[in-house]
Short mmCIF file of C-alpha atoms in Angstrom, two decimals:
data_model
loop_
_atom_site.label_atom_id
_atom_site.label_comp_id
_atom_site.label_asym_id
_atom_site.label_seq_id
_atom_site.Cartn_x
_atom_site.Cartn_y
_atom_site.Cartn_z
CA UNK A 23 54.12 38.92 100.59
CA UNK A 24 54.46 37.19 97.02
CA UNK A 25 54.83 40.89 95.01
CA UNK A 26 56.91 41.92 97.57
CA UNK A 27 59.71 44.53 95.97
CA UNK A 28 58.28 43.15 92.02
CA UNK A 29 56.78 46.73 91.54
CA UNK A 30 59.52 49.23 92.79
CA UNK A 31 58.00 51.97 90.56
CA UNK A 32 54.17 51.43 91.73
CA UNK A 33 55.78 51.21 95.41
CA UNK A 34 57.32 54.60 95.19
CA UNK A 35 54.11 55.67 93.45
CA UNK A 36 51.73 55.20 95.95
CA UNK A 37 54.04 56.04 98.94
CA UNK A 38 54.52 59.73 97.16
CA UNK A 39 51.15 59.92 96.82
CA UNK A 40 50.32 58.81 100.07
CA UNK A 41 53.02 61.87 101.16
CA UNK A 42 50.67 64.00 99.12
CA UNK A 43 47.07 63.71 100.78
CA UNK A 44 48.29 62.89 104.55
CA UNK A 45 49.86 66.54 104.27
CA UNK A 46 46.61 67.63 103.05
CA UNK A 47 45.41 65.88 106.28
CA UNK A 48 47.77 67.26 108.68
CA UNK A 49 46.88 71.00 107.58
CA UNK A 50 43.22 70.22 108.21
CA UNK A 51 43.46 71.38 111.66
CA UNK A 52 44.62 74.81 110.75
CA UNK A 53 41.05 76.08 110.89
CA UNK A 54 41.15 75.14 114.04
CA UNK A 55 44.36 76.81 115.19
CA UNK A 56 43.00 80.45 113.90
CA UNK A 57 39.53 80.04 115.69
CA UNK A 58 42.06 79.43 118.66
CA UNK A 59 44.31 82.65 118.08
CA UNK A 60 41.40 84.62 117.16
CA UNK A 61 39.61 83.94 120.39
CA UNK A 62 43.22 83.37 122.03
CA UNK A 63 41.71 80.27 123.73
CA UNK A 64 40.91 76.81 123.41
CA UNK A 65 38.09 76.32 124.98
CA UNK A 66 35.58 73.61 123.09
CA UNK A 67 38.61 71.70 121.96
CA UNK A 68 40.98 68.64 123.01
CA UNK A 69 44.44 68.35 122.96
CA UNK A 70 44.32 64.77 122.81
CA UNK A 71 44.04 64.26 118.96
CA UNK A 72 47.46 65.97 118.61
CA UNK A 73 49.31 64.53 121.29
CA UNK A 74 48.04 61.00 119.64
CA UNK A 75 49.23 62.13 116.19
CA UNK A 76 52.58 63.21 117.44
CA UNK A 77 53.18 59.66 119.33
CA UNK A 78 52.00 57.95 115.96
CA UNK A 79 54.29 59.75 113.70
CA UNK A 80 57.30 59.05 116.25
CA UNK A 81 56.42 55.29 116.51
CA UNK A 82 56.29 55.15 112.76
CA UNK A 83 59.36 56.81 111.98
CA UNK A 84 61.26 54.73 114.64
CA UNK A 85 59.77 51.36 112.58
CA UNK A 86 61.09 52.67 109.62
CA UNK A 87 64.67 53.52 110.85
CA UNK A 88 64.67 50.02 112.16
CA UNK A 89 63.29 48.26 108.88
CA UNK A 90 64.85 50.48 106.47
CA UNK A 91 64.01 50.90 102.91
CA UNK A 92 60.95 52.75 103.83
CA UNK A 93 62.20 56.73 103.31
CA UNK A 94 58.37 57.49 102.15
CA UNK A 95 56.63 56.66 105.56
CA UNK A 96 59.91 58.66 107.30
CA UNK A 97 59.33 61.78 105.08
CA UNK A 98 55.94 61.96 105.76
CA UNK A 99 55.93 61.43 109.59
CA UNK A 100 59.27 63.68 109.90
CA UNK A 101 56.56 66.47 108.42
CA UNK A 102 53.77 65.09 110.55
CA UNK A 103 56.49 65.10 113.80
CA UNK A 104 57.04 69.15 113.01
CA UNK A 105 53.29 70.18 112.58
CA UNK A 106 51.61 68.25 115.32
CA UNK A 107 54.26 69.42 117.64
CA UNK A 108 53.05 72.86 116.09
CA UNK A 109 49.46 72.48 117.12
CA UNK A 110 50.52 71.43 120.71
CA UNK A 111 52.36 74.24 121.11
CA UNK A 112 50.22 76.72 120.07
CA UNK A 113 47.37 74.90 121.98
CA UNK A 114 49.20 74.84 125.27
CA UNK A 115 50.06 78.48 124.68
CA UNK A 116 46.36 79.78 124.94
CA UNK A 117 44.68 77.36 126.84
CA UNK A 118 43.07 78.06 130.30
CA UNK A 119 45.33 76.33 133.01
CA UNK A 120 43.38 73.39 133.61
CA UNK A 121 43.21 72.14 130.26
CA UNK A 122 47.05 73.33 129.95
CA UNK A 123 47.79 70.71 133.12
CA UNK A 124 46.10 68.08 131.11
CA UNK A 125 47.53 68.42 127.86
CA UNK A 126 51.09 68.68 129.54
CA UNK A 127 50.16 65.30 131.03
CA UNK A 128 48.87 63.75 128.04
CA UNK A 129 52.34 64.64 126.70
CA UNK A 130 54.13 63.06 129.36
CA UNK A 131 52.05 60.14 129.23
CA UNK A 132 52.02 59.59 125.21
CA UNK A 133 55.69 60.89 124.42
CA UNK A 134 57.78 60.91 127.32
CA UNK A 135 57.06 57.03 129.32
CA UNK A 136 54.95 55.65 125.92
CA UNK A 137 57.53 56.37 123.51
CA UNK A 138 60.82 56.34 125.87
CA UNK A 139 59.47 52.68 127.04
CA UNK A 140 58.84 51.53 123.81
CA UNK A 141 62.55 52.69 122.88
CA UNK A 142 64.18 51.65 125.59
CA UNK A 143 62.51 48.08 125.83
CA UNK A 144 63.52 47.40 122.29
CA UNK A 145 66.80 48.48 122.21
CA UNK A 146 67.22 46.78 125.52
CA UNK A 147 66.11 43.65 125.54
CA UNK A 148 65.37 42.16 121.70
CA UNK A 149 67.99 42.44 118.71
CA UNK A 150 68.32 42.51 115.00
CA UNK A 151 65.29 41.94 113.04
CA UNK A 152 63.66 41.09 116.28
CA UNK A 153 63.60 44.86 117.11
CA UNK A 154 62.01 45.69 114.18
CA UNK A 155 59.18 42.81 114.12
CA UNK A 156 58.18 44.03 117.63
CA UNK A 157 57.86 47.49 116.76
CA UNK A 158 56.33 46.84 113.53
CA UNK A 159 53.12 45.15 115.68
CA UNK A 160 53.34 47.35 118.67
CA UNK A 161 52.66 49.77 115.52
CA UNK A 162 49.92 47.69 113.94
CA UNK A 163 47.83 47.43 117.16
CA UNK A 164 48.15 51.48 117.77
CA UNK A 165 46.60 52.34 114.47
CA UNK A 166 43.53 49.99 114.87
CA UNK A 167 42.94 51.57 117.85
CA UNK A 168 43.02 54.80 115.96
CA UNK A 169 41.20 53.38 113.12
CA UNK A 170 38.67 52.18 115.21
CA UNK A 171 37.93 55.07 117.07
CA UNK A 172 35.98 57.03 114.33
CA UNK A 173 32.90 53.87 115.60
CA UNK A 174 32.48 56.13 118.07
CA UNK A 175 31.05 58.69 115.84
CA UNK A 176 29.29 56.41 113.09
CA UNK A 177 27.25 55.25 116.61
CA UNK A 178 25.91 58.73 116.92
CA UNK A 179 25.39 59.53 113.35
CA UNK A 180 23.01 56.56 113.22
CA UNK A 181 21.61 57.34 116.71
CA UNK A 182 20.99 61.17 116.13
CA UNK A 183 20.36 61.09 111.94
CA UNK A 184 22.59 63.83 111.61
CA UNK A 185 26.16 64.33 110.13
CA UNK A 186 26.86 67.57 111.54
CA UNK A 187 30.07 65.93 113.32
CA UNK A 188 31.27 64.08 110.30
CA UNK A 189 33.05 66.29 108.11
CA UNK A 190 33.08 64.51 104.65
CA UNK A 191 36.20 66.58 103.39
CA UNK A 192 38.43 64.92 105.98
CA UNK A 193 36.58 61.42 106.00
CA UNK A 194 37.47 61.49 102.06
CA UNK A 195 41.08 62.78 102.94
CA UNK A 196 41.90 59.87 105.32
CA UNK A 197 40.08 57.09 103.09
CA UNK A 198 42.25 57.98 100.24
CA UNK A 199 45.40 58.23 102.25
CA UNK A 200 44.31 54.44 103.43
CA UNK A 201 44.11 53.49 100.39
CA UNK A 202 47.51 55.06 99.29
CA UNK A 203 49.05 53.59 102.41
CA UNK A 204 47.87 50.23 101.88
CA UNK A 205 49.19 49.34 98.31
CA UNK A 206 52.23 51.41 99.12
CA UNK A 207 52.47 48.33 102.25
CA UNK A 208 51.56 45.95 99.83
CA UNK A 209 53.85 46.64 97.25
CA UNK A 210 56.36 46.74 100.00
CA UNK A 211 55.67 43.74 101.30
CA UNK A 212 55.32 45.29 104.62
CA UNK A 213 51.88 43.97 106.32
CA UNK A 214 52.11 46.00 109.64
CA UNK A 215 51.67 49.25 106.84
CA UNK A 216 48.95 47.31 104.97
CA UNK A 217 46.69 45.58 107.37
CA UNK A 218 45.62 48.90 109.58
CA UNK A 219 44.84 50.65 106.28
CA UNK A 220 42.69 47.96 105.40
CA UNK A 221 40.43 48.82 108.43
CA UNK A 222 41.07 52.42 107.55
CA UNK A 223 39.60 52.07 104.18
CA UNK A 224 36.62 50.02 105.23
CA UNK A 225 35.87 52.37 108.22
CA UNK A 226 35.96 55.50 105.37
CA UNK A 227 33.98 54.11 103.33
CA UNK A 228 30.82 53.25 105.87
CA UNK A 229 31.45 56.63 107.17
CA UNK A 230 31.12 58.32 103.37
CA UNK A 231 27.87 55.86 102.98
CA UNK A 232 26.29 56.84 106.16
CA UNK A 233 26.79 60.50 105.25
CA UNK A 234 25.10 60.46 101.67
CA UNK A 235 22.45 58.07 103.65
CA UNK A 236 21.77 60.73 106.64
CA UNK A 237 22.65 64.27 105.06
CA UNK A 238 19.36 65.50 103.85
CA UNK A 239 17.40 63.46 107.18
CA UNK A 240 15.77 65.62 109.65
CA UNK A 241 18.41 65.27 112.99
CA UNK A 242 16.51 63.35 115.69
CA UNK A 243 16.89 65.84 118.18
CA UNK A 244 15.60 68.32 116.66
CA UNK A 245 12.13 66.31 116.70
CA UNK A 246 12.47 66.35 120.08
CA UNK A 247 13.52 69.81 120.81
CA UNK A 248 10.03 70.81 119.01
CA UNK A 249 7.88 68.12 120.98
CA UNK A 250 9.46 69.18 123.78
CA UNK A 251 8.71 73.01 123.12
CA UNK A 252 5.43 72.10 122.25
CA UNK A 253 4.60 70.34 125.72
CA UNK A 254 5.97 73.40 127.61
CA UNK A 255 3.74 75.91 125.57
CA UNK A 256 1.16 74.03 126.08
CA UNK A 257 1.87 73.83 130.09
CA UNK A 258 2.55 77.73 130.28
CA UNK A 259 -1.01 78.33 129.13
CA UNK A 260 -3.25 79.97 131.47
CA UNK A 261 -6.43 78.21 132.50
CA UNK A 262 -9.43 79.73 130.46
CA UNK A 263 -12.16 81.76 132.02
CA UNK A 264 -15.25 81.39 130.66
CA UNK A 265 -16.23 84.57 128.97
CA UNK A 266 -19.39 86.53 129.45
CA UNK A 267 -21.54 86.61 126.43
CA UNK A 268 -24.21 88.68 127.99
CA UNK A 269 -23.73 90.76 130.62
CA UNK A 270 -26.89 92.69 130.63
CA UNK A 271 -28.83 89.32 131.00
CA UNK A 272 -26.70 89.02 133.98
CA UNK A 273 -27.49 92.28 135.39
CA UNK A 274 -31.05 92.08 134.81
CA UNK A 275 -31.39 88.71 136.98
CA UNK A 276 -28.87 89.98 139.21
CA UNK A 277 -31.00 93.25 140.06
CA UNK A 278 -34.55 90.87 140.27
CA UNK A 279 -32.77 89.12 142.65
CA UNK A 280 -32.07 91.57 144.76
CA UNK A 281 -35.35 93.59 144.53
CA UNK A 282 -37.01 90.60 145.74
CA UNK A 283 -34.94 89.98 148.87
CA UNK A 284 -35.80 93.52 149.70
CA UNK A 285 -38.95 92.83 149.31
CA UNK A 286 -38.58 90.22 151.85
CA UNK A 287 -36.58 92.38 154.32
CA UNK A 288 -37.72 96.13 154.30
CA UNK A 289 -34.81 96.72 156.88
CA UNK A 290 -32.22 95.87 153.71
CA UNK A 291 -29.32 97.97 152.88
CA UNK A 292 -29.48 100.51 150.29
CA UNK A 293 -26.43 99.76 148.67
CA UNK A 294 -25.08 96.36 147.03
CA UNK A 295 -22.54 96.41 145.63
CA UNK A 296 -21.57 92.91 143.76
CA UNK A 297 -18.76 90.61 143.74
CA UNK A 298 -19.22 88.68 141.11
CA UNK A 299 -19.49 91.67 138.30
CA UNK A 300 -16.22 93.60 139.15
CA UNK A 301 -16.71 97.73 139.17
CA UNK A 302 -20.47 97.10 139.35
CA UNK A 303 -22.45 98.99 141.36
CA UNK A 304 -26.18 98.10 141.72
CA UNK A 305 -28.22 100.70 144.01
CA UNK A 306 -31.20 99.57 144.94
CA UNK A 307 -33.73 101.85 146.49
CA UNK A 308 -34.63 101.03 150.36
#
């Protein structure tokens, strides 16, 4: 890059202040970490964001060992190294043994083969500035993926009309820290630092848009939760019985009726009694 090392000050600048708000966004979890000693369990949440963070901050810290003249981004992930491993800890202490198994494995996948392969491969078989040029993209592809993975969530913001899993504190917190990261790259001349924070900006700042566009819109589903309560009440509803106005009237044709078929059989019974007009009894004299 052409202003490569021509702005030492602004460099250090933005890398502190970079330092500054990822901290901020490596405490966000805490919350988290209470509900789970409160309830001492973890059920409702995923290991997986931690075990990713951890194998982040290791690959980055291992780039910067190997490029040098980059003690910001090994500051911050030697912080980021401590807490995630934190989290994981704490998480594997309380959760239910399933989820304990998978988070163990996740570990083993991510740190132990991921990040021994990547070390040993490099150290292995390239040299020199070699070393660091691989590591430097196998580091660049790894945070796309991670910057891309918040599309996952802008699809159902869009598809539901409700931000209720975007928290806009955080999305602010990592938009700035792109944008700290990315002139601190730039000013570094470093483009594998720049180029993912690029897409990290960009993604932060649809996701803030979408939020001001969708916060005060009723949530999809909950249109749907009332039609659908409104079809079942409306299924649960008895059929209607007519209701009798006038039961005298009733009686009165009732009892002509019957007077005449007596009239016609003088061998009738002496007693009717009705079906149609419950607890009615009509006597009728023989």
């Amino acid at each position: 890059m052409v202003i490569a090392g021509q702005f030492p000050h602004l460099t250090f600048a933005f890398g502190l202040m970079g330092n500054i708000v990822s901290f901020m966004v490596f405490l966000s979890p805490l919350p988290t970490f209470y509900k789970v000693y409160k309830k001492k369990s973890t059920t409702g949440f995923q290991s997986i964001p931690y075990v990713v963070g951890l194998f982040s901050a290791m690959l980055w810290i291992y780039y910067a060992l190997l490029k040098g003249n980059a003690m910001l981004l090994i500051t911050i992930n030697s912080v980021g190294i401590v807490i995630q491993t934190f989290y994981l800890c704490v998480f594997v202490f309380y959760a239910p043994k399933k989820n304990k198994m998978e988070s163990l494995k996740l570990i083993m996948l991510f740190i132990v083969i991921g990040f021994g392969l990547i070390v040993l491969l490099t150290q292995l078989l390239t040299k020199g500035v070699q070393r660091g040029v691989i590591v430097g993209w196998v580091c660049l592809v790894f945070a796309l993926c991670v910057f891309v993975a918040p599309l996952g969530v802008l699809r159902q913001v869009i598809k539901t009309k409700s931000v209720e899993y975007m928290p806009i504190l955080l999305t602010l917190a990592l938009t700035l820290s792109a944008v700290m990261w990315f002139f601190y790259g730039l000013f570094l001349g470093d483009f594998n630092i720049a180029i993912p924070n690029t897409l990290g900006f960009t993604f932060g700042i649809i996701q803030i848009i979408l939020y001001f566009v969708y916060k005060n819109k009723k949530p999809v589903i909950e249109d749907k939760i009332a039609e659908f309560k409104e079809k079942m009440s409306k299924a649960d509803e008895p059929p209607r019985v007519p209701e009798v106005k006038d039961q005298h009237s009733i009686d009165i044709a009732l009892n002509a009726f019957i007077r005449a078929e007596n009239a016609q059989n003088p061998h009738g019974v002496a007693v009717v009694r009705s079906p149609i007009v419950a607890n009615n009894t009509i006597e009728v004299p023989a």
